[in-house]
Short mmCIF file of C-alpha atoms in Angstrom, two decimals:
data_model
loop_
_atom_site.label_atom_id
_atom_site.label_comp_id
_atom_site.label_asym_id
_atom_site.label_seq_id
_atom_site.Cartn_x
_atom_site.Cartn_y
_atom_site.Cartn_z
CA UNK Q 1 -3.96 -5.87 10.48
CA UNK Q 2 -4.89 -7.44 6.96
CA UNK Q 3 -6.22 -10.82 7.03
CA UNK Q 4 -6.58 -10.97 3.46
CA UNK Q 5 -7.27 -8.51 0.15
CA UNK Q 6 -9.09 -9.69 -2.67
CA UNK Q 7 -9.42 -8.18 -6.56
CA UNK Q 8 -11.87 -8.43 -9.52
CA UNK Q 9 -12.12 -6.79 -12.70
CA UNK Q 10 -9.71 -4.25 -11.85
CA UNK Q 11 -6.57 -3.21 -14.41
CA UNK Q 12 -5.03 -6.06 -15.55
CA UNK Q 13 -6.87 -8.36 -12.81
CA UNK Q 14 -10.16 -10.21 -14.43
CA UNK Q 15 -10.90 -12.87 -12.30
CA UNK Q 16 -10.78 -12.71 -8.53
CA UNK Q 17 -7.32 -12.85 -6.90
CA UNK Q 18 -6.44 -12.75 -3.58
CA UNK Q 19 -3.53 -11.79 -1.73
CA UNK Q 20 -3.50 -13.66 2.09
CA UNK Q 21 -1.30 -13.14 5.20
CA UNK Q 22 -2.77 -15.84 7.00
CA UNK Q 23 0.39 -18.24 7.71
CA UNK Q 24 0.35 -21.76 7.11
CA UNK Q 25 1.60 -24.81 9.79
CA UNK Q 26 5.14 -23.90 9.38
CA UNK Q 27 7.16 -22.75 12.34
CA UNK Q 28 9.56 -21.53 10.31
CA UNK Q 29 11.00 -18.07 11.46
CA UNK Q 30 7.91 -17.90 13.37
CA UNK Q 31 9.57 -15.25 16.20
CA UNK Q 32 10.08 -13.08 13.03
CA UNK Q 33 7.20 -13.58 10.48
CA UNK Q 34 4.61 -14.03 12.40
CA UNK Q 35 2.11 -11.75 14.13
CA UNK Q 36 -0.70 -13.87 17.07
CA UNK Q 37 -3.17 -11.62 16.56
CA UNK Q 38 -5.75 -11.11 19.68
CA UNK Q 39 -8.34 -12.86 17.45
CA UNK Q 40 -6.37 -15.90 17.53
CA UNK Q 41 -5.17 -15.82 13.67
CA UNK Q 42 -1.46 -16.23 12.54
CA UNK Q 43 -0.56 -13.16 10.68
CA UNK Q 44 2.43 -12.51 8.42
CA UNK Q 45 4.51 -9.47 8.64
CA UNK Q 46 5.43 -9.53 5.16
CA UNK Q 47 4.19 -10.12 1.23
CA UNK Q 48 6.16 -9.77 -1.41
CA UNK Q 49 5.16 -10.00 -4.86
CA UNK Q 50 7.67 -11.26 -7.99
CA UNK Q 51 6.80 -11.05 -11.80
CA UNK Q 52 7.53 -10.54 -15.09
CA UNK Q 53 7.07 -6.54 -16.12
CA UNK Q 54 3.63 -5.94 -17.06
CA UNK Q 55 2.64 -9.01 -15.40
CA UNK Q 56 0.19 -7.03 -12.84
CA UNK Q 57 2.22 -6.78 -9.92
CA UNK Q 58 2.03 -2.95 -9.11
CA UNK Q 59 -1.76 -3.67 -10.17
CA UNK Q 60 -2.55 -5.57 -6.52
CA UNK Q 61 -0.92 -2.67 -4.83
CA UNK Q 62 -2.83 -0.18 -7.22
CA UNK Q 63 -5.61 -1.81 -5.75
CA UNK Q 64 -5.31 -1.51 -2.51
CA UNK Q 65 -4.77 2.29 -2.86
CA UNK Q 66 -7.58 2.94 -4.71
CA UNK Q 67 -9.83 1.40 -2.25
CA UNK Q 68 -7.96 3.53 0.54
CA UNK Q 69 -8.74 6.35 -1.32
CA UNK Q 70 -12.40 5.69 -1.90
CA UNK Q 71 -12.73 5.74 1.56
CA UNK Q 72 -10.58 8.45 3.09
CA UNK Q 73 -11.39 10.96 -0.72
CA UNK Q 74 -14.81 10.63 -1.03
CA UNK Q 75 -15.84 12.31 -4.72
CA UNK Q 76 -17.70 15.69 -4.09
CA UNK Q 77 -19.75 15.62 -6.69
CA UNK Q 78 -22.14 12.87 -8.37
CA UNK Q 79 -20.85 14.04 -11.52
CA UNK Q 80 -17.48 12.97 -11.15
CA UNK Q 81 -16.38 9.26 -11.93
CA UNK Q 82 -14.25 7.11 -10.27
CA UNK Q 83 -10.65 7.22 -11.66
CA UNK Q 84 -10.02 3.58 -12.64
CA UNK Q 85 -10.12 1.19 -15.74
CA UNK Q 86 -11.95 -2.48 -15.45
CA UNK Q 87 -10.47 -5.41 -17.22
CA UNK Q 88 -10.03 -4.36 -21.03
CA UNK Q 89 -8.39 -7.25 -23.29
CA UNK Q 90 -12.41 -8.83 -22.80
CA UNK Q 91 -15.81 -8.17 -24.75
CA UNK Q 92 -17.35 -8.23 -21.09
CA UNK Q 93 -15.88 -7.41 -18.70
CA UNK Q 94 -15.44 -3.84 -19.75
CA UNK Q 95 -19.10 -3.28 -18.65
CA UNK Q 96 -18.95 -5.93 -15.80
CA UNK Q 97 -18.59 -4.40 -12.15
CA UNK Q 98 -15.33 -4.83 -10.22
CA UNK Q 99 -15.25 -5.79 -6.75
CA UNK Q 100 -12.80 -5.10 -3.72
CA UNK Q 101 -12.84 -6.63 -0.84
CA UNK Q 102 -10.66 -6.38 2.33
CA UNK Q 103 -10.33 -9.10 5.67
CA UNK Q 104 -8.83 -7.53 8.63
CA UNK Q 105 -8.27 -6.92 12.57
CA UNK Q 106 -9.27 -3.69 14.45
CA UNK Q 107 -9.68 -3.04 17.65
CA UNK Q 108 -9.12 -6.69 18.57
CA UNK Q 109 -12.54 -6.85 16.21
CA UNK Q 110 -12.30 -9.06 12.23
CA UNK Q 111 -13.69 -6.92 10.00
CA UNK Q 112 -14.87 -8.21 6.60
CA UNK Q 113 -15.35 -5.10 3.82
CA UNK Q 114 -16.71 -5.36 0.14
CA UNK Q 115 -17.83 -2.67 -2.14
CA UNK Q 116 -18.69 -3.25 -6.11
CA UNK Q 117 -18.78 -0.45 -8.48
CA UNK Q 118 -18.04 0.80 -11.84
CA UNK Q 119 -16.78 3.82 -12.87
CA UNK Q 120 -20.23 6.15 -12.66
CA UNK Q 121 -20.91 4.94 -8.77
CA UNK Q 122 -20.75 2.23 -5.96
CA UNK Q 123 -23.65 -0.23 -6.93
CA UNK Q 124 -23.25 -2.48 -3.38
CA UNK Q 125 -20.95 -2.26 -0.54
CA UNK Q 126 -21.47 -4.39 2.36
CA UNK Q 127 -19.29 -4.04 6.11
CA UNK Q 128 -19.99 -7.40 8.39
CA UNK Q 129 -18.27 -7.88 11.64
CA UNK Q 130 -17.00 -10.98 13.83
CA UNK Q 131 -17.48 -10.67 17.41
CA UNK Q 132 -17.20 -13.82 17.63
CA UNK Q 133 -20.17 -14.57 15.31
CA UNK Q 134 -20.65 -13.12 11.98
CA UNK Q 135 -23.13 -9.79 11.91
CA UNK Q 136 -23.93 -7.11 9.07
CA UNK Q 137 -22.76 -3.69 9.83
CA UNK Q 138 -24.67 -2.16 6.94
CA UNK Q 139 -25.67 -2.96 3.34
CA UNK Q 140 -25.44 -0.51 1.06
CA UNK Q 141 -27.33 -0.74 -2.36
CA UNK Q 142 -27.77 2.38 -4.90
CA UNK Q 143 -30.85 3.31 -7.05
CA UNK Q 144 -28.94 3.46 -10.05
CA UNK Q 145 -31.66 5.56 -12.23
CA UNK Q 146 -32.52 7.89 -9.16
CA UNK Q 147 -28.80 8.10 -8.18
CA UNK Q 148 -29.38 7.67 -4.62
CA UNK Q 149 -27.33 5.71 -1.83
CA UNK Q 150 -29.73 3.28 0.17
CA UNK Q 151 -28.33 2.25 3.41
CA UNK Q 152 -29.50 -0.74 5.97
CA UNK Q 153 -27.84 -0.98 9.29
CA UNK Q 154 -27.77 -4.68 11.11
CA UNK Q 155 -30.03 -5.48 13.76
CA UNK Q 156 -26.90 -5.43 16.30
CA UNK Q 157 -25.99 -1.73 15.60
CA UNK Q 158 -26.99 0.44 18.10
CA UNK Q 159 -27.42 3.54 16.31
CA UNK Q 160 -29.91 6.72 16.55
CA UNK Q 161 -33.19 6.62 14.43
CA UNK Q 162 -31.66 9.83 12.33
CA UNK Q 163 -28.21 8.22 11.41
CA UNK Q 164 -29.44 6.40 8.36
CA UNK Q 165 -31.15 9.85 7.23
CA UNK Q 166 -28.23 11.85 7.29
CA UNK Q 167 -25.56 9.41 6.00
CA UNK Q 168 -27.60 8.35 3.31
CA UNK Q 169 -27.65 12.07 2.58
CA UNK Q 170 -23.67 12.45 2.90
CA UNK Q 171 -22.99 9.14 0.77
CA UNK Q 172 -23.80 10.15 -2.89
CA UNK Q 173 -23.90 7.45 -5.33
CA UNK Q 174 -20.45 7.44 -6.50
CA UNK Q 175 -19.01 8.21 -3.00
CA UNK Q 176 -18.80 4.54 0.14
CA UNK Q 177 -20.56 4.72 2.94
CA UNK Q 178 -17.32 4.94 4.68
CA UNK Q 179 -16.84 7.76 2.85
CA UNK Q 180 -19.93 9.63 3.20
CA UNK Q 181 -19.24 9.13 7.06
CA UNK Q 182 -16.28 11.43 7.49
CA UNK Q 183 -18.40 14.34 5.97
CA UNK Q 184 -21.55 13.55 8.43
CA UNK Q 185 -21.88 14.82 12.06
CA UNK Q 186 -22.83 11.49 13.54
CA UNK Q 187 -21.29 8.81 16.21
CA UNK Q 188 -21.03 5.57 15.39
CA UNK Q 189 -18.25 2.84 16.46
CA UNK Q 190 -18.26 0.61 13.70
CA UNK Q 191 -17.35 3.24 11.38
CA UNK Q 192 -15.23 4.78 13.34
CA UNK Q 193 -13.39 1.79 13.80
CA UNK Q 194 -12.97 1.27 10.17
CA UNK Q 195 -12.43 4.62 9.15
CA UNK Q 196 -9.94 4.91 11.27
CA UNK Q 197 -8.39 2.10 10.37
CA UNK Q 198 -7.82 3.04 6.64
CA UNK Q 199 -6.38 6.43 8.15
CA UNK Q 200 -4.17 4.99 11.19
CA UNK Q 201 -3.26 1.99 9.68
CA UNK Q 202 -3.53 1.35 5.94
CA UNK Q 203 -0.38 4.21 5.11
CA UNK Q 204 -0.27 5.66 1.56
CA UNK Q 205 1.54 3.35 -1.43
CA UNK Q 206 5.24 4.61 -1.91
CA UNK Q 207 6.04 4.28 -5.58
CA UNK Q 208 9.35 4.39 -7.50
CA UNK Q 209 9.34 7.99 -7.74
CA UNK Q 210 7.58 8.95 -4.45
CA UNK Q 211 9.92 11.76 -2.89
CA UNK Q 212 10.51 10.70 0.95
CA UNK Q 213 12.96 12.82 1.93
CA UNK Q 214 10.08 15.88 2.75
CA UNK Q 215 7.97 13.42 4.25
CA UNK Q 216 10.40 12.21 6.58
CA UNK Q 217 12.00 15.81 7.30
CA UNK Q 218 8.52 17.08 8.40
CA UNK Q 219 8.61 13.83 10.69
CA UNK Q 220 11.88 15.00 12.13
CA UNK Q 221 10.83 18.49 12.73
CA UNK Q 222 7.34 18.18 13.76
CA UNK Q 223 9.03 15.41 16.73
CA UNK Q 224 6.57 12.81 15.03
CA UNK Q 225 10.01 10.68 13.92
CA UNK Q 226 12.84 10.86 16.02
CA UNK Q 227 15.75 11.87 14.48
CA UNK Q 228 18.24 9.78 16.18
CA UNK Q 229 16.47 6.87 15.55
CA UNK Q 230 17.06 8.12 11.38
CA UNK Q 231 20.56 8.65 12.49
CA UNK Q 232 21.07 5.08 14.27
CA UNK Q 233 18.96 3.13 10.74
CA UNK Q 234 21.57 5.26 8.43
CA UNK Q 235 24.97 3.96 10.13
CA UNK Q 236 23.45 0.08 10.64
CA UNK Q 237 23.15 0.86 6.71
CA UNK Q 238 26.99 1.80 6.37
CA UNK Q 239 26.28 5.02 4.66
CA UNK Q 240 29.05 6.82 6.89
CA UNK Q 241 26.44 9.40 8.24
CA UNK Q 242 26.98 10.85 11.95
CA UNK Q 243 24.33 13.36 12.17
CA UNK Q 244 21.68 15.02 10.46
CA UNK Q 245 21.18 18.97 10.16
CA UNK Q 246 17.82 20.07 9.18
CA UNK Q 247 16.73 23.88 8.38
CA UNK Q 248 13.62 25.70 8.41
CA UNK Q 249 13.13 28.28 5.33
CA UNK Q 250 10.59 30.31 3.86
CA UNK Q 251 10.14 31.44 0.57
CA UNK Q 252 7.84 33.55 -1.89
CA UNK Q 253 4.93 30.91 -3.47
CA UNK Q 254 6.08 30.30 -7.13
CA UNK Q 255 3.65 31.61 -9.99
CA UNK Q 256 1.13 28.87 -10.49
CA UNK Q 257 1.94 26.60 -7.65
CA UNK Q 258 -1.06 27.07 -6.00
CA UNK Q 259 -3.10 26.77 -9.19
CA UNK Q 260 -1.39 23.25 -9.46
CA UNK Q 261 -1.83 21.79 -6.17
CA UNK Q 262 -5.63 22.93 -6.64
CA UNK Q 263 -6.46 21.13 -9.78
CA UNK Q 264 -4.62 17.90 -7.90
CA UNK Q 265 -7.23 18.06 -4.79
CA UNK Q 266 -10.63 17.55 -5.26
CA UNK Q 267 -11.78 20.21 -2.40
CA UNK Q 268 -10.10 23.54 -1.25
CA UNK Q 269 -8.37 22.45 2.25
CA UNK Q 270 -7.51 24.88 5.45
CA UNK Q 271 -3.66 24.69 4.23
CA UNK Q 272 -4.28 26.09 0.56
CA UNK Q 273 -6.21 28.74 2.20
CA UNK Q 274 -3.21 28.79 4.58
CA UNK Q 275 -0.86 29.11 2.15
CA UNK Q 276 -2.86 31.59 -0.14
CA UNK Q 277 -3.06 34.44 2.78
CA UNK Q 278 0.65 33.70 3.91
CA UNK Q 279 1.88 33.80 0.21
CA UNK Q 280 4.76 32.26 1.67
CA UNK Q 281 5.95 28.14 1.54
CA UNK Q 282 8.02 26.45 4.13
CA UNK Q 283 10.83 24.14 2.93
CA UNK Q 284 13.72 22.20 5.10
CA UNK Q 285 16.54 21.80 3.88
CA UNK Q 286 18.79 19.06 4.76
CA UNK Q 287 22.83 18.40 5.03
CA UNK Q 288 24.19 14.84 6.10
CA UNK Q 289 27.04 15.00 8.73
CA UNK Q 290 29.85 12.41 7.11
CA UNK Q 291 32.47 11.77 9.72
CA UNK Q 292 35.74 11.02 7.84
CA UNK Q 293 39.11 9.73 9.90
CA UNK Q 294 37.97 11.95 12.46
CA UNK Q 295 36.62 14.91 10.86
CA UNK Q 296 33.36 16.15 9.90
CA UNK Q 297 32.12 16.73 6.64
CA UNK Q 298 28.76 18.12 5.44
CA UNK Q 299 26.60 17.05 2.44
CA UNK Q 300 23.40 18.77 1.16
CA UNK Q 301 21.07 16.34 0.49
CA UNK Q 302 21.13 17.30 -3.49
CA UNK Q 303 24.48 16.10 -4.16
CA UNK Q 304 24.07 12.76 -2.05
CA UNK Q 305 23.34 9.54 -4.17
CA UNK Q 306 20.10 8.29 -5.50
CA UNK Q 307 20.59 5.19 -3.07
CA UNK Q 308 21.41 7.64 0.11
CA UNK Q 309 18.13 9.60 -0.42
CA UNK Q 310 16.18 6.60 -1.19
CA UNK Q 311 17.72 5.01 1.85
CA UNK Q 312 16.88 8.20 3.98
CA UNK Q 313 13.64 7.68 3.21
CA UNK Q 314 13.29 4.03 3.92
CA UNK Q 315 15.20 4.49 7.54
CA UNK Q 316 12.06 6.95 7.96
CA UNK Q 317 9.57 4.26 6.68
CA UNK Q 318 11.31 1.31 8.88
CA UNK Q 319 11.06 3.61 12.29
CA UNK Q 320 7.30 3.98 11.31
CA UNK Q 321 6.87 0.54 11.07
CA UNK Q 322 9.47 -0.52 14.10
CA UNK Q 323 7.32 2.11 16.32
CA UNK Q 324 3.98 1.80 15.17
CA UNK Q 325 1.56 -0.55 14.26
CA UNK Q 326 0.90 0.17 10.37
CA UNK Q 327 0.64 -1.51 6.84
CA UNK Q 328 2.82 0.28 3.86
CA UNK Q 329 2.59 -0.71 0.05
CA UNK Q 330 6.08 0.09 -1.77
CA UNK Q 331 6.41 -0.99 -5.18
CA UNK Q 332 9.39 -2.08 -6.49
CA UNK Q 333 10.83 -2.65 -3.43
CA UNK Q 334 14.75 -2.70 -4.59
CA UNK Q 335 15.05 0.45 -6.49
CA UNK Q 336 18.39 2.07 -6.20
CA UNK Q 337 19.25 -0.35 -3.41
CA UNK Q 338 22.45 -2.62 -3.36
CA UNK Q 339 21.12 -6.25 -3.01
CA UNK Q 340 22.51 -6.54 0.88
CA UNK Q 341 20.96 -3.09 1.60
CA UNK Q 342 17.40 -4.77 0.22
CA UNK Q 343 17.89 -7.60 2.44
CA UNK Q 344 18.95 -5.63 5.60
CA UNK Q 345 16.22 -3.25 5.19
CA UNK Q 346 13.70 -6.41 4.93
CA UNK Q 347 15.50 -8.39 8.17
CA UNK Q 348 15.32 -5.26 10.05
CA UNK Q 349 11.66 -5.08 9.14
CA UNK Q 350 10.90 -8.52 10.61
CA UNK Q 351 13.94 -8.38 13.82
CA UNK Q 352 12.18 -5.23 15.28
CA UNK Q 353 8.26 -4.78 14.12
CA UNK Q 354 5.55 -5.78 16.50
CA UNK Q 355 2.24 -5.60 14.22
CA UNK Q 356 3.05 -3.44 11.47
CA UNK Q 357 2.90 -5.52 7.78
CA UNK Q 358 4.62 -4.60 4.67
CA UNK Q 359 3.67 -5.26 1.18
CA UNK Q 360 6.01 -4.56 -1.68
CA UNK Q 361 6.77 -5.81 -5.19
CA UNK Q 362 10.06 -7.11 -6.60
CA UNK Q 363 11.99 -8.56 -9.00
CA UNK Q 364 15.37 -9.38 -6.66
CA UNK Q 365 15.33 -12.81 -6.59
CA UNK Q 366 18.43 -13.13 -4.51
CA UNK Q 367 16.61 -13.58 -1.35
CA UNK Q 368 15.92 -17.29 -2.70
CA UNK Q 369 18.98 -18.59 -2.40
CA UNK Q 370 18.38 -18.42 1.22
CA UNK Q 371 15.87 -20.04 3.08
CA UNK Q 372 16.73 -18.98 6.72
CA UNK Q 373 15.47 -15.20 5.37
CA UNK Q 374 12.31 -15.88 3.78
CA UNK Q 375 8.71 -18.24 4.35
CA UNK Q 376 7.25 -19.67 1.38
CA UNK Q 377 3.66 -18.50 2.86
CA UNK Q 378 5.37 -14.73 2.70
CA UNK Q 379 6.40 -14.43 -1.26
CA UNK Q 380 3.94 -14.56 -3.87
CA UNK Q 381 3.89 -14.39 -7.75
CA UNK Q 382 1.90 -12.37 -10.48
CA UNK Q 383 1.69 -14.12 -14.07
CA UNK Q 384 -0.30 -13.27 -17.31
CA UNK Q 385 -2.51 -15.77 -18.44
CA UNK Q 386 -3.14 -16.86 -22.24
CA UNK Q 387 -6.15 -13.85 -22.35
CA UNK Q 388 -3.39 -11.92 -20.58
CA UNK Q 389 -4.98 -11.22 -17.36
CA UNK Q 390 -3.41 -11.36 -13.98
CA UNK Q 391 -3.01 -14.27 -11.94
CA UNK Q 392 -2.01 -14.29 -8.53
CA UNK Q 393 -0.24 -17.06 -6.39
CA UNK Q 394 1.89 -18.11 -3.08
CA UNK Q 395 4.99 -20.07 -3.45
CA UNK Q 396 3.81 -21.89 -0.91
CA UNK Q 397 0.85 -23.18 -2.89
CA UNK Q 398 4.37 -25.43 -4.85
CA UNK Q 399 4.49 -29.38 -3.47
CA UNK Q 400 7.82 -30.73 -2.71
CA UNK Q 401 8.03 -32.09 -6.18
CA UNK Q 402 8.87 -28.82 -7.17
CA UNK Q 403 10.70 -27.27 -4.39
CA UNK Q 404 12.65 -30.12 -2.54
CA UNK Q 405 15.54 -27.89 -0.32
CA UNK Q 406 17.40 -24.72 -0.31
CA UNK Q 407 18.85 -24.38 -2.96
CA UNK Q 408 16.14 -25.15 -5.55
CA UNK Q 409 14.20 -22.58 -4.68
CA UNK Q 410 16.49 -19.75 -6.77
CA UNK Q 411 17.14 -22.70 -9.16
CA UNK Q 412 13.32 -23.53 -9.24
CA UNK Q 413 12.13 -19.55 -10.42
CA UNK Q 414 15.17 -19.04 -12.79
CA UNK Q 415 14.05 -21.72 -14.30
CA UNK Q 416 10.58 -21.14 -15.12
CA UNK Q 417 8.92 -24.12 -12.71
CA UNK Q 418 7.27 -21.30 -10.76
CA UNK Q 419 6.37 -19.58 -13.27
CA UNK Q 420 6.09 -15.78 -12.93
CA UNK Q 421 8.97 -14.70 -15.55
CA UNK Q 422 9.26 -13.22 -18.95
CA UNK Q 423 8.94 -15.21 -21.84
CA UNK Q 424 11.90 -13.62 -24.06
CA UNK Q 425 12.42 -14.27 -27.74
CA UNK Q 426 15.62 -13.67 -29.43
CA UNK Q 427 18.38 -11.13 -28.49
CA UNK Q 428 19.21 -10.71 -32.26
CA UNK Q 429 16.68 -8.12 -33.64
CA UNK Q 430 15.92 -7.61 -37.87
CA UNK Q 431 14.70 -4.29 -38.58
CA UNK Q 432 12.97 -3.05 -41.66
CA UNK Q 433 16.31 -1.25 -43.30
CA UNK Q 434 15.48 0.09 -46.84
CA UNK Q 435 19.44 1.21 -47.23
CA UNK Q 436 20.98 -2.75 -46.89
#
């Protein structure tokens, strides 16, 4: 579980931010919103982030995924750089390092995780552990003119005297140690733990565009998702859907398909090979079952609405997190959905997970006007600053003064006292016409 996620010098984000889902005193929804984790800490379920477009929102999430990907797509070669832009609108920081660093539970075991870099390599990265007292896991520092990883384990790591040898030989300087682990043939629990945390846990960020639907048919088919449980989400959702009918196909590899996915990956994997000496690609296809007064009607999934299919996908997302214990990034949380269907996707989030946390950013606000659905610890806000950097806050950071009952809250952000919204100028626009 995440404890907390902090960000510096990354995007739009100068100074340090950091997004926490440690709760604060309230019992409010408590049975819902809050995880006891075995460590003793309060955990929330839930963050979600409101701002103004442009504001850095997506940014946080961004984050997050790059630091997943550091870990679980180590670079190959110490040529390549890493694929992300520091704070720009500065003299400075442009040649400053950023810094990630990520607070969470594994294994019943608080993990603390840091790395600081810049776009050439990974100039510290540091792993500590709390069990209950604070101890070093390893500190990594790199030789920046001999471009070499150097790698110190803590005196409590029981480890074999070749295991710094070969990981410092797996973890080139542009790659973690984390990283560099996955590609070396050694045994070590802390590592394991982590790494597999970032692969078990930490799930990939679902965008605006991301296309569910295969994701979630490959779930049904391969038994990992159970298919009446998709069913069961879809009718809570009123979407008039009795049954789902899902159809293995093969067919011939298109010209330059396999080009494509090549230049996307930055190794050759098993299934490219796979699919180059089959020459053939699977695809499902699948039809909704629409009961109607009694009969039964059937819908390939091309002609259903954008809301259906983004639905479909999100009733495949919610039995992950129901079922499992995982964290999931979406951004822009309400795309094609109806108001209501945000909400009931949210509350049957929180009614039914046991240790699985979402993160997602919005801009429906309508969840305000109703404090008996939402903590003030659980929604946070991105604004730009005057230099036009990112700056991340809690509502619940807001005194009383502010926010005194229910209904100010969606009174209190509409009007600009929480900041966190466009500043618009005029609706009437003069444009340089040389025929007036």
């Amino acid at each position: 579980m995440i404890i907390s996620f902090s960000v510096q010098n990354f995007a739009s984000i100068k100074e340090k931010q950091t997004l926490s889902f440690e709760a604060d005193k309230s019992n409010h929804l408590e049975d819902y919103y809050i995880i006891k984790s075995q460590i003793g800490l309060r955990l929330l379920k839930l963050g979600l982030i409101y701002g103004a477009n442009a504001s850095g929102k997506t940014n946080i999430l961004l984050a997050l995924e790059f630091l997943r990907d550091l870990v679980l797509e180590p670079e190959n070669k110490k040529t390549n750089t890493l694929n992300f832009k520091p704070f720009l609108f500065d003299s400075k920081t442009p040649n400053e390092n950023s810094i990630l660093s990520l607070d969470f539970i594994q294994n019943s075991i608080r993990y603390f995780y840091e790395i600081e870099f810049n776009q050439k390599a990974i100039t510290r990265e540091e792993l500590l552990f709390f069990d209950p007292n604070k101890a070093t896991v390893f500190n990594r520092t790199t030789d920046l003119n001999k471009q070499l990883a150097i790698i110190t384990f803590g005196s409590k790591i029981k480890k074999d005297k070749n295991i710094e040898k070969s990981l410092e030989i797996n973890t080139l300087w542009n790659t973690t140690v984390l990283g560099g682990f996955l590609k070396t043939n050694i045994e070590l629990k802390e590592l394991k733990d982590v790494t597999d945390w970032f692969y078990g846990y930490l799930k990939p960020m679902i965008y605006t565009k991301t296309e569910l639907e295969s994701y979630v048919n490959s779930k049904i088919y391969s038994s990992e998702i159970v298919k009446e449980d998709i069913i069961n989400i879809l009718k809570q959702a009123d979407f008039h859907i009795s049954d789902l009918v899902l159809q293995k196909e093969e067919e011939d590899i298109p010209d330059g398909f396999i080009d494509f996915i090549e230049k996307q990956l930055k190794s050759q994997s098993e299934r490219i090979k796979d699919l180059k000496n089959r020459g053939k690609i699977t695809s499902i296809n699948l039809q909704f079952e629409h009961t109607v007064k009694n009969g039964k009607y059937f819908l390939p999934s091309e002609n259903e609405s954008a809301g259906t299919m983004r639905y479909y996908g999100f009733a495949g997302i919610l039995s992950l997190l129901i079922k499992d214990s995982v964290a999931v990034t979406i951004d822009e949380l309400e795309s094609s959905l109806h108001p209501d269907l945000y909400v009931h996707f949210l509350l049957s989030f929180l009614m039914n997970s046991k240790n699985s946390q979402l993160i997602a950013t919005t801009h429906n606000r309508e969840i305000f006007n109703n404090k008996e659905i939402f903590r003030n610890d659980a929604i946070w806000f991105t604004e730009k600053s005057e230099y036009c950097s990112t700056e991340l806050y809690s509502l619940s950071d807001f005194d009383t003064s502010v926010i005194r009952d229910t209904s100010n809250i969606y009174n209190a952000y509409k009007s600009g006292k929480l900041g966190a919204i466009p500043n618009l100028g005029t609706i009437y626009i003069d444009l340089n016409n040389e025929n007036k």
